[in-house]
Coordinates of C-alpha atoms in Angstrom, one line a residue:
Chain A
M1 CA -14.2 47.4 2.9
S2 CA -10.7 46.0 2.5
K3 CA -11.8 42.5 3.1
D4 CA -14.7 42.7 0.7
Y5 CA -12.5 44.4 -1.8
V6 CA -9.8 41.7 -1.7
H7 CA -12.3 39.0 -2.0
G8 CA -14.0 40.5 -5.0
Y9 CA -17.1 42.6 -4.7
D10 CA -19.3 43.7 -1.8
P11 CA -22.8 42.3 -2.8
K12 CA -24.6 45.2 -1.2
E13 CA -22.6 47.7 -3.1
N14 CA -22.7 45.7 -6.3
I15 CA -26.5 45.6 -6.7
R16 CA -26.6 49.4 -7.3
L17 CA -24.3 48.8 -10.1
Q18 CA -26.6 46.8 -12.3
D19 CA -30.1 47.9 -11.9
Q20 CA -29.8 51.1 -10.0
A21 CA -26.6 52.9 -11.0
S22 CA -27.7 56.2 -12.6
T23 CA -24.2 57.2 -13.7
L24 CA -21.2 55.5 -15.2
V25 CA -19.0 56.5 -12.3
E26 CA -21.3 54.7 -9.9
L27 CA -21.5 51.6 -12.1
L28 CA -17.7 51.3 -12.5
H29 CA -16.1 52.7 -9.4
S30 CA -18.4 52.7 -6.4
D31 CA -17.2 49.3 -5.2
T32 CA -13.5 50.2 -5.3
S33 CA -12.3 51.6 -2.0
Y34 CA -8.8 51.1 -0.6
P35 CA -8.0 51.1 3.2
A36 CA -6.3 53.9 5.0
G37 CA -2.6 54.0 4.5
S38 CA -2.5 51.5 1.7
K39 CA -0.2 52.3 -1.2
V40 CA -2.1 52.4 -4.5
L41 CA -0.6 52.8 -8.0
E42 CA -2.9 54.2 -10.7
A43 CA -1.2 53.0 -13.8
G44 CA -2.1 55.3 -16.7
C45 CA -4.0 58.2 -15.2
G46 CA -4.2 60.3 -18.4
V47 CA -5.7 63.7 -17.7
G48 CA -7.1 62.4 -14.4
A49 CA -10.6 61.3 -15.5
Q50 CA -10.6 58.5 -13.0
T51 CA -8.1 59.9 -10.5
I52 CA -10.6 62.1 -8.7
T53 CA -13.1 59.3 -8.2
L54 CA -10.4 56.9 -7.1
A55 CA -9.1 59.4 -4.6
Q56 CA -12.5 60.4 -3.3
N57 CA -13.5 56.8 -2.8
S58 CA -10.3 56.1 -0.9
P59 CA -9.6 59.4 0.9
E60 CA -7.0 57.9 3.2
A61 CA -5.1 55.7 0.8
L62 CA -1.8 57.0 -0.6
I63 CA -2.2 57.1 -4.3
T64 CA 0.6 57.4 -6.9
S65 CA -0.8 58.2 -10.4
V66 CA 1.5 57.7 -13.4
D67 CA 1.2 58.5 -17.0
I68 CA 3.6 58.4 -20.0
S69 CA 2.5 61.9 -21.1
K70 CA 3.9 65.0 -19.2
D71 CA 1.1 67.1 -20.6
S72 CA -1.6 64.7 -19.4
I73 CA 0.0 64.7 -15.9
A74 CA 0.0 68.5 -15.8
E75 CA -3.7 68.5 -16.7
A76 CA -4.5 65.8 -14.1
K77 CA -2.6 67.7 -11.4
K78 CA -4.7 70.8 -12.1
K79 CA -7.9 68.8 -11.9
V80 CA -7.0 67.0 -8.7
G81 CA -5.8 70.3 -7.1
A82 CA -9.0 72.1 -8.1
A83 CA -11.0 69.3 -6.4
G84 CA -9.1 69.8 -3.2
I85 CA -7.6 66.3 -3.2
T86 CA -4.4 65.9 -1.3
N87 CA -3.7 62.1 -1.3
V88 CA -2.5 61.8 -4.9
K89 CA 1.1 62.3 -6.1
F90 CA 2.0 62.2 -9.8
E91 CA 5.0 60.8 -11.6
Q92 CA 5.8 60.6 -15.3
G93 CA 6.7 57.1 -16.5
D94 CA 6.2 54.3 -19.0
I95 CA 3.9 51.5 -17.7
F96 CA 6.3 48.9 -19.1
N97 CA 9.3 50.3 -17.3
L98 CA 8.4 52.2 -14.1
S99 CA 11.1 53.1 -11.6
F100 CA 9.4 51.9 -8.4
E101 CA 10.9 49.3 -6.2
P102 CA 9.5 45.7 -6.6
H103 CA 6.6 44.9 -4.4
S104 CA 6.0 48.5 -3.4
F105 CA 2.3 48.8 -3.8
D106 CA -0.7 47.2 -2.0
H107 CA -3.0 47.8 -4.9
I108 CA -2.8 48.7 -8.6
F109 CA -5.6 50.3 -10.5
V110 CA -5.7 50.3 -14.3
C111 CA -8.7 51.8 -16.1
F112 CA -9.2 52.2 -19.9
I113 CA -5.4 51.7 -20.5
L114 CA -5.0 48.1 -21.7
E115 CA -7.3 48.9 -24.7
H116 CA -4.6 51.2 -26.1
L117 CA -1.6 48.8 -25.7
A118 CA -0.3 46.4 -28.3
R119 CA 1.2 44.2 -25.5
P120 CA -1.4 44.2 -22.7
I121 CA -0.1 40.9 -21.1
E122 CA 3.4 42.3 -20.9
A123 CA 2.1 45.5 -19.2
L124 CA 0.2 43.4 -16.7
R125 CA 3.4 41.4 -16.0
A126 CA 5.4 44.5 -15.5
L127 CA 2.8 45.8 -13.0
K128 CA 2.8 42.5 -11.2
K129 CA 6.4 43.0 -10.2
L130 CA 5.5 46.2 -8.4
L131 CA 2.7 44.6 -6.5
K132 CA 3.2 43.2 -2.9
V133 CA 2.9 39.5 -2.6
D134 CA -0.6 39.7 -1.2
G135 CA -1.6 42.7 -3.3
T136 CA -4.4 43.1 -5.8
I137 CA -4.9 44.6 -9.2
T138 CA -8.1 46.1 -10.5
V139 CA -8.6 46.4 -14.2
I140 CA -11.6 48.1 -16.0
E141 CA -12.2 48.0 -19.7
G142 CA -15.1 48.5 -22.1
D143 CA -15.9 46.3 -25.1
H144 CA -17.4 47.8 -28.2
G145 CA -18.5 44.3 -29.4
S146 CA -21.0 44.4 -26.5
A147 CA -23.0 47.3 -27.9
Y148 CA -26.4 46.4 -29.2
F149 CA -29.7 48.3 -29.3
Y150 CA -33.3 48.7 -30.4
P151 CA -34.1 49.6 -33.1
D152 CA -31.2 47.6 -34.5
S153 CA -29.3 49.1 -37.3
K154 CA -26.6 47.7 -39.6
E155 CA -25.3 51.2 -40.2
A156 CA -24.9 51.9 -36.5
H157 CA -22.9 48.7 -36.1
K158 CA -20.7 49.8 -39.1
A159 CA -20.1 53.2 -37.5
I160 CA -19.1 51.5 -34.3
Q161 CA -16.8 49.2 -36.2
C162 CA -14.9 52.3 -37.6
Q163 CA -13.9 53.1 -34.0
V164 CA -12.8 49.5 -33.5
E165 CA -10.8 49.4 -36.7
L166 CA -9.1 52.7 -36.1
Q167 CA -8.1 51.7 -32.6
K168 CA -6.8 48.4 -34.0
R169 CA -4.7 50.3 -36.5
A170 CA -3.3 52.3 -33.6
G171 CA -2.2 49.1 -32.0
G172 CA -5.1 48.9 -29.5
N173 CA -8.2 46.7 -29.0
A174 CA -11.6 48.3 -28.4
M175 CA -13.1 44.8 -27.7
I176 CA -10.7 44.0 -24.9
G177 CA -13.3 43.9 -22.1
R178 CA -14.2 40.3 -22.6
E179 CA -10.5 39.3 -22.5
L180 CA -9.7 40.4 -19.0
Y181 CA -9.8 36.9 -17.6
P182 CA -7.5 35.4 -20.3
L183 CA -5.2 38.4 -20.1
L184 CA -4.8 38.3 -16.3
R185 CA -4.4 34.5 -16.5
A186 CA -1.7 34.8 -19.1
A187 CA 0.1 37.3 -16.9
E188 CA -0.1 34.8 -14.1
Y189 CA -2.3 36.6 -11.7
K190 CA -4.3 34.5 -9.2
S191 CA -7.9 34.5 -7.9
I192 CA -9.1 36.3 -10.9
Q193 CA -12.7 37.5 -10.6
V194 CA -14.4 39.3 -13.5
S195 CA -17.6 41.2 -12.9
P196 CA -19.4 42.5 -16.0
R197 CA -21.0 45.9 -15.6
M198 CA -23.8 46.1 -18.1
V199 CA -25.2 49.5 -18.9
Y200 CA -28.9 49.0 -19.9
V201 CA -30.5 52.2 -21.0
D202 CA -34.2 52.8 -21.8
F203 CA -36.4 55.9 -21.4
T204 CA -37.0 55.2 -17.7
K205 CA -33.3 56.1 -17.1
P206 CA -32.9 59.7 -18.4
E207 CA -29.5 60.2 -16.7
L208 CA -28.1 57.3 -18.7
V209 CA -29.9 58.2 -22.0
K210 CA -28.2 61.5 -21.9
G211 CA -25.0 60.8 -19.9
F212 CA -24.2 57.5 -21.5
T213 CA -25.9 56.7 -24.8
K214 CA -25.7 60.3 -26.1
K215 CA -22.8 62.1 -24.5
T216 CA -20.5 59.2 -23.9
F217 CA -20.9 56.4 -26.4
T218 CA -22.5 58.0 -29.5
A219 CA -20.4 61.2 -29.0
M220 CA -17.2 59.0 -29.0
I221 CA -18.2 57.2 -32.2
E222 CA -19.2 60.5 -33.8
G223 CA -15.8 61.7 -32.9
V224 CA -14.0 59.4 -35.3
R225 CA -16.0 60.6 -38.3
E226 CA -13.2 62.5 -40.0
S227 CA -10.6 59.8 -39.4
A228 CA -12.9 57.0 -40.6
L229 CA -13.8 58.9 -43.8
D230 CA -10.1 59.9 -44.4
A231 CA -9.1 56.2 -43.9
K232 CA -11.9 55.2 -46.3
I233 CA -13.2 52.6 -43.8
I234 CA -16.7 53.7 -44.5
D235 CA -18.7 56.1 -46.8
Q236 CA -20.2 59.3 -45.4
A237 CA -23.8 58.4 -45.9
T238 CA -23.4 55.1 -44.1
F239 CA -21.5 56.7 -41.2
D240 CA -24.0 59.5 -40.8
K241 CA -27.0 57.1 -40.9
G242 CA -25.2 55.0 -38.3
I243 CA -24.9 58.0 -36.0
R244 CA -28.6 59.0 -36.6
D245 CA -29.6 55.4 -35.7
L246 CA -27.6 55.5 -32.5
Y247 CA -29.4 58.7 -31.5
R248 CA -32.6 57.0 -32.5
T249 CA -32.1 54.5 -29.7
T250 CA -32.5 57.3 -27.2
E251 CA -36.1 58.0 -28.2
L252 CA -39.2 57.0 -26.2
D253 CA -39.1 53.3 -27.3
G254 CA -35.4 52.9 -27.7
V255 CA -33.0 50.7 -25.8
F256 CA -29.2 50.7 -25.7
C257 CA -26.9 48.1 -24.1
Y258 CA -23.2 48.2 -23.5
T259 CA -21.0 46.2 -21.1
F260 CA -17.8 47.2 -19.2
F261 CA -15.7 44.5 -17.5
K262 CA -14.1 44.9 -14.1
A263 CA -11.6 42.4 -12.9
V264 CA -9.9 42.0 -9.5
A265 CA -7.0 39.6 -9.2
R266 CA -4.2 38.9 -6.7
N267 CA -0.5 38.8 -7.2
S268 CA -0.3 35.3 -5.7
Chain B
M1 CA -41.8 39.7 -0.8
S2 CA -45.0 40.9 -2.5
K3 CA -44.0 44.5 -2.0
D4 CA -40.5 44.1 -3.4
Y5 CA -41.9 42.1 -6.2
V6 CA -44.4 44.7 -7.2
H7 CA -41.9 47.4 -7.1
G8 CA -39.4 45.6 -9.2
Y9 CA -36.6 43.5 -7.7
D10 CA -35.4 42.9 -4.3
P11 CA -31.8 44.2 -4.3
K12 CA -30.6 41.5 -1.8
E13 CA -32.0 38.8 -4.0
N14 CA -30.8 40.4 -7.2
I15 CA -27.1 40.5 -6.4
R16 CA -26.8 36.7 -6.5
L17 CA -28.1 37.0 -10.0
Q18 CA -25.3 38.8 -11.6
D19 CA -22.0 37.7 -10.1
Q20 CA -22.9 34.8 -8.0
A21 CA -25.7 32.8 -9.7
S22 CA -24.2 29.4 -10.6
T23 CA -27.2 28.2 -12.5
L24 CA -29.6 29.7 -15.0
V25 CA -32.6 29.0 -12.8
E26 CA -31.2 31.1 -10.1
L27 CA -30.2 33.9 -12.4
L28 CA -33.7 34.1 -14.0
H29 CA -36.1 33.0 -11.4
S30 CA -34.9 33.4 -7.8
D31 CA -36.4 36.9 -7.5
T32 CA -39.9 36.0 -8.6
S33 CA -42.0 34.9 -5.6
Y34 CA -45.8 35.5 -5.4
P35 CA -47.7 35.8 -2.1
A36 CA -49.9 33.2 -0.6
G37 CA -53.3 33.1 -2.2
S38 CA -52.5 35.2 -5.2
K39 CA -53.8 34.0 -8.5
V40 CA -51.0 33.6 -11.1
L41 CA -51.3 32.8 -14.8
E42 CA -48.4 31.2 -16.5
A43 CA -49.1 32.0 -20.1
G44 CA -47.4 29.4 -22.3
C45 CA -46.1 26.7 -20.0
G46 CA -44.9 24.3 -22.7
V47 CA -43.8 21.0 -21.2
G48 CA -43.4 22.7 -17.8
A49 CA -39.8 23.7 -17.9
Q50 CA -40.4 26.8 -15.8
T51 CA -43.5 25.7 -14.1
I52 CA -41.8 23.6 -11.4
T53 CA -39.5 26.5 -10.5
L54 CA -42.4 29.0 -10.5
A55 CA -44.5 26.8 -8.2
Q56 CA -41.6 26.0 -5.9
N57 CA -40.7 29.7 -5.5
S58 CA -44.4 30.5 -4.7
P59 CA -45.6 27.4 -2.9
E60 CA -48.8 29.1 -1.6
A61 CA -49.8 30.9 -4.8
L62 CA -52.6 29.5 -7.0
I63 CA -51.0 28.9 -10.4
T64 CA -52.9 28.3 -13.6
S65 CA -50.6 27.2 -16.4
V66 CA -51.9 27.3 -20.0
D67 CA -50.5 26.2 -23.3
I68 CA -51.9 25.8 -26.8
S69 CA -50.6 22.2 -27.1
K70 CA -52.5 19.4 -25.4
D71 CA -49.4 17.2 -25.7
S72 CA -47.2 19.7 -24.0
I73 CA -49.7 20.1 -21.1
A74 CA -49.8 16.3 -20.7
E75 CA -46.0 16.3 -20.4
A76 CA -46.1 19.3 -18.0
K77 CA -48.7 17.7 -15.8
K78 CA -46.6 14.6 -15.5
K79 CA -43.5 16.6 -14.5
V80 CA -45.3 18.7 -12.0
G81 CA -47.0 15.6 -10.5
A82 CA -43.7 13.8 -10.2
A83 CA -42.2 16.8 -8.3
G84 CA -45.0 16.6 -5.8
I85 CA -46.3 20.0 -6.6
T86 CA -50.0 20.6 -5.9
N87 CA -50.6 24.3 -6.4
V88 CA -50.7 24.3 -10.3
K89 CA -53.7 23.5 -12.5
F90 CA -53.4 23.2 -16.2
E91 CA -55.7 24.4 -19.0
Q92 CA -55.3 24.2 -22.8
G93 CA -55.8 27.5 -24.6
D94 CA -54.6 30.0 -27.1
I95 CA -52.7 32.9 -25.5
F96 CA -54.5 35.4 -27.8
N97 CA -57.9 34.1 -26.8
L98 CA -58.0 32.6 -23.3
S99 CA -61.4 31.9 -21.8
F100 CA -60.8 33.5 -18.3
E101 CA -62.9 36.3 -16.9
P102 CA -61.3 39.8 -17.3
H103 CA -59.2 40.9 -14.4
S104 CA -59.0 37.5 -12.9
F105 CA -55.3 37.2 -12.2
D106 CA -53.0 39.0 -9.7
H107 CA -49.9 38.2 -11.7
I108 CA -49.0 36.9 -15.1
F109 CA -45.8 35.1 -15.9
V110 CA -44.5 34.7 -19.5
C111 CA -41.2 33.1 -20.1
F112 CA -39.6 32.3 -23.4
I113 CA -42.9 32.7 -25.2
L114 CA -42.9 36.1 -27.0
E115 CA -39.8 35.0 -29.0
H116 CA -42.1 32.5 -30.8
L117 CA -45.0 34.9 -31.6
A118 CA -45.4 36.9 -34.8
R119 CA -47.6 39.4 -32.8
P120 CA -46.1 39.8 -29.4
I121 CA -47.7 43.2 -28.6
E122 CA -51.1 41.7 -29.4
A123 CA -50.4 38.8 -27.0
L124 CA -49.4 41.2 -24.3
R125 CA -52.6 43.2 -24.8
A126 CA -54.7 40.1 -24.6
L127 CA -53.0 39.1 -21.4
K128 CA -53.4 42.7 -19.9
K129 CA -57.2 42.2 -20.0
L130 CA -56.9 39.2 -17.7
L131 CA -54.8 41.1 -15.2
K132 CA -56.3 42.8 -12.2
V133 CA -56.1 46.6 -12.2
D134 CA -53.2 46.5 -9.7
G135 CA -51.7 43.3 -11.1
T136 CA -48.2 42.8 -12.6
I137 CA -46.8 40.9 -15.5
T138 CA -43.3 39.4 -15.6
V139 CA -41.7 38.6 -18.9
I140 CA -38.4 36.8 -19.5
E141 CA -36.7 36.5 -22.9
G142 CA -33.2 35.8 -24.2
D143 CA -31.5 37.7 -27.0
H144 CA -29.1 35.9 -29.4
G145 CA -27.6 39.2 -30.5
S146 CA -26.2 39.5 -27.0
A147 CA -23.9 36.6 -27.5
Y148 CA -20.2 37.3 -27.7
F149 CA -17.1 35.5 -26.6
Y150 CA -13.4 35.0 -26.5
P151 CA -11.8 33.8 -28.7
D152 CA -14.0 35.7 -31.1
S153 CA -15.1 33.8 -34.3
K154 CA -16.9 34.9 -37.4
E155 CA -18.1 31.3 -38.0
A156 CA -19.6 31.0 -34.5
H157 CA -21.5 34.2 -35.1
K158 CA -22.7 32.8 -38.4
A159 CA -23.8 29.6 -36.8
I160 CA -25.8 31.5 -34.2
Q161 CA -27.3 33.6 -37.0
C162 CA -28.7 30.4 -38.5
Q163 CA -30.9 29.9 -35.4
V164 CA -31.9 33.6 -35.6
E165 CA -32.9 33.2 -39.2
L166 CA -34.8 30.0 -38.8
Q167 CA -36.7 31.4 -35.9
K168 CA -37.5 34.5 -38.0
R169 CA -38.8 32.3 -40.8
A170 CA -41.0 30.5 -38.3
G171 CA -42.5 33.9 -37.4
G172 CA -40.5 34.5 -34.2
N173 CA -37.7 36.7 -33.0
A174 CA -34.6 35.3 -31.3
M175 CA -33.4 38.8 -30.5
I176 CA -36.5 39.9 -28.7
G177 CA -34.9 40.3 -25.2
R178 CA -33.7 43.9 -25.9
E179 CA -37.3 44.8 -27.0
L180 CA -39.1 44.1 -23.7
Y181 CA -39.4 47.7 -22.8
P182 CA -40.8 48.9 -26.2
L183 CA -43.1 45.9 -26.4
L184 CA -44.6 46.4 -22.9
R185 CA -44.8 50.1 -23.6
A186 CA -46.7 49.5 -26.9
A187 CA -49.1 47.2 -25.1
E188 CA -49.7 50.1 -22.6
Y189 CA -48.4 48.5 -19.5
K190 CA -47.2 51.0 -16.8
S191 CA -44.2 51.2 -14.5
I192 CA -42.1 49.0 -16.7
Q193 CA -38.8 47.9 -15.2
V194 CA -36.3 45.9 -17.2
S195 CA -33.5 44.1 -15.5
P196 CA -30.9 42.5 -17.8
R197 CA -29.5 39.2 -16.6
M198 CA -26.1 38.8 -18.1
V199 CA -24.5 35.3 -18.0
Y200 CA -20.8 35.8 -17.9
V201 CA -18.9 32.5 -18.1
D202 CA -15.2 31.9 -17.6
F203 CA -13.3 28.9 -16.3
T204 CA -13.8 30.0 -12.7
K205 CA -17.5 29.1 -13.1
P206 CA -17.5 25.4 -14.1
E207 CA -21.3 25.0 -13.5
L208 CA -22.0 27.7 -16.1
V209 CA -19.3 26.4 -18.5
K210 CA -21.0 23.1 -18.6
G211 CA -24.6 24.0 -17.8
F212 CA -24.9 27.1 -19.9
T213 CA -22.2 27.5 -22.6
K214 CA -22.0 23.8 -23.5
K215 CA -25.3 22.2 -22.6
T216 CA -27.7 25.1 -23.1
F217 CA -26.5 27.6 -25.7
T218 CA -24.1 25.7 -27.9
A219 CA -26.3 22.5 -27.8
M220 CA -29.2 24.7 -29.0
I221 CA -27.3 26.1 -31.9
E222 CA -25.9 22.7 -32.7
G223 CA -29.5 21.5 -32.8
V224 CA -30.4 23.5 -35.8
R225 CA -27.6 22.0 -37.9
E226 CA -29.8 19.9 -40.2
S227 CA -32.5 22.6 -40.6
A228 CA -29.9 25.3 -41.4
L229 CA -28.1 23.1 -44.0
D230 CA -31.4 22.0 -45.6
A231 CA -32.5 25.6 -45.8
K232 CA -29.1 26.4 -47.4
I233 CA -28.5 29.3 -44.9
I234 CA -25.0 28.2 -44.3
D235 CA -22.5 25.6 -45.7
Q236 CA -21.5 22.6 -43.6
A237 CA -17.9 23.5 -43.1
T238 CA -18.7 27.0 -41.8
F239 CA -21.4 25.7 -39.4
D240 CA -19.2 23.0 -38.0
K241 CA -16.3 25.4 -37.5
G242 CA -18.8 27.7 -35.7
I243 CA -19.8 25.0 -33.3
R244 CA -16.2 24.0 -32.7
D245 CA -15.4 27.7 -32.0
L246 CA -18.3 27.9 -29.5
Y247 CA -16.9 24.9 -27.7
R248 CA -13.5 26.5 -27.8
T249 CA -14.8 29.3 -25.6
T250 CA -15.2 26.7 -22.8
E251 CA -11.5 26.0 -22.6
L252 CA -9.1 27.3 -19.9
D253 CA -8.8 30.8 -21.3
G254 CA -12.2 31.1 -22.9
V255 CA -15.1 33.6 -22.1
F256 CA -18.7 33.4 -23.1
C257 CA -21.3 36.2 -22.6
Y258 CA -25.1 36.1 -23.1
T259 CA -27.9 38.3 -21.7
F260 CA -31.4 37.5 -20.8
F261 CA -33.9 40.3 -20.1
K262 CA -36.5 40.2 -17.3
A263 CA -39.2 42.8 -17.2
V264 CA -41.9 43.5 -14.6
A265 CA -44.7 45.9 -15.4
R266 CA -48.1 46.9 -14.0
N267 CA -51.5 46.8 -15.6
S268 CA -52.1 50.4 -14.6

């Protein structure tokens, strides 16, 4: 597993990802597994959404999960404890200024973090210093500009654009997925390999219709309704039609597409 | 091969498609192989662009390639003859009204044809009548709405939109890829399986930078320059900047994404 991991992706694992993955967790995480005894840094664990999967896929790795928010860490600890996971320790810290010794990790894992940072290259550079000379970094990000669907809808695109605009105003970038290669390159990582993970959803994939199009993507866009209206980015009628049109893509003849990007790169 | 084919895609073949395909031919065609003796209809062969690959991947299948244009068929015949291929015969005919007996083909193959038709569902229905009861149809189409890139560029999207608009005015649909599932469903095919084929291009994939982003996609958009300007869909400065920005995505830090859709369905 380690060898395949370091070289990129295990083809036999990867096939499930595209055509056969029935859940987002499978699609994004099933090909990340770290060897026994390896020291892994999860940079930005939030409330532990990815930590459990990470730890379960690498049960003998020694994982350190950090986040800038004490409250998030408390939540993550609870979750991980409840799942009976014992190979994760938590530390509070700022990704730009962590207190670990240089070159102290074999692998670094960063998932859905760069999209929130105004200076993602700087963050990647700071993490690089913590990585062993032959270590790897794995980065996963979505890209809201990759969303398209049938039936197509201008209003749905405008509603999605509200989330993009709000994230931008908060200093982030909801379309960062496509940029993983240039970002890692700018931060001077080597052997960068980017693997797009496209979620294609039609009515033959009921788990994804419900689990991704409805409960993940559309719910997230729906969640910015008040903020978008308050910020006067969109009018209410347009936003609401956009959301209805996104749900419309989950009907019998609907199709929804979205792409996540996963990159693996080496320190040197 | 036949079994895998009928059931959808051979996973071991398919993996090459996503992360490892270095050419478009591999990405789109390497998992289509018809058994010895099977009767295959290529509906809409044009000048034979796909016919050679189709015949080479199924050297013992009996392929009939049809097109509405006599000139195109003459060109396709030359090409296939020059390649030393002997398992293809050509016939001129209209896809909506072909003269073959009902249920006379084991498999039908339709590539980059539906995008040009005003009535794609009707075409699929007409083809269904020619298919054996346990036969399959394979459909491949692109989707220009799936193109996105880094650096992003409004002008590049506008230039792409010119091709979409011109194809629409000609009765076609350059964004039909995402619709394969609803189209096949409306034409009453069964066991429809759609497999997206995303072309992800960064500087680590020089064959695709040159062979796809530059020589296939951008060249095609560049090719509608005069028509788009004549039709006053766009001004010259915007179009030309759009093309420059598409080429810009082929530089060291650039990224280009495009998705083709491949569907396999059964007659019943």
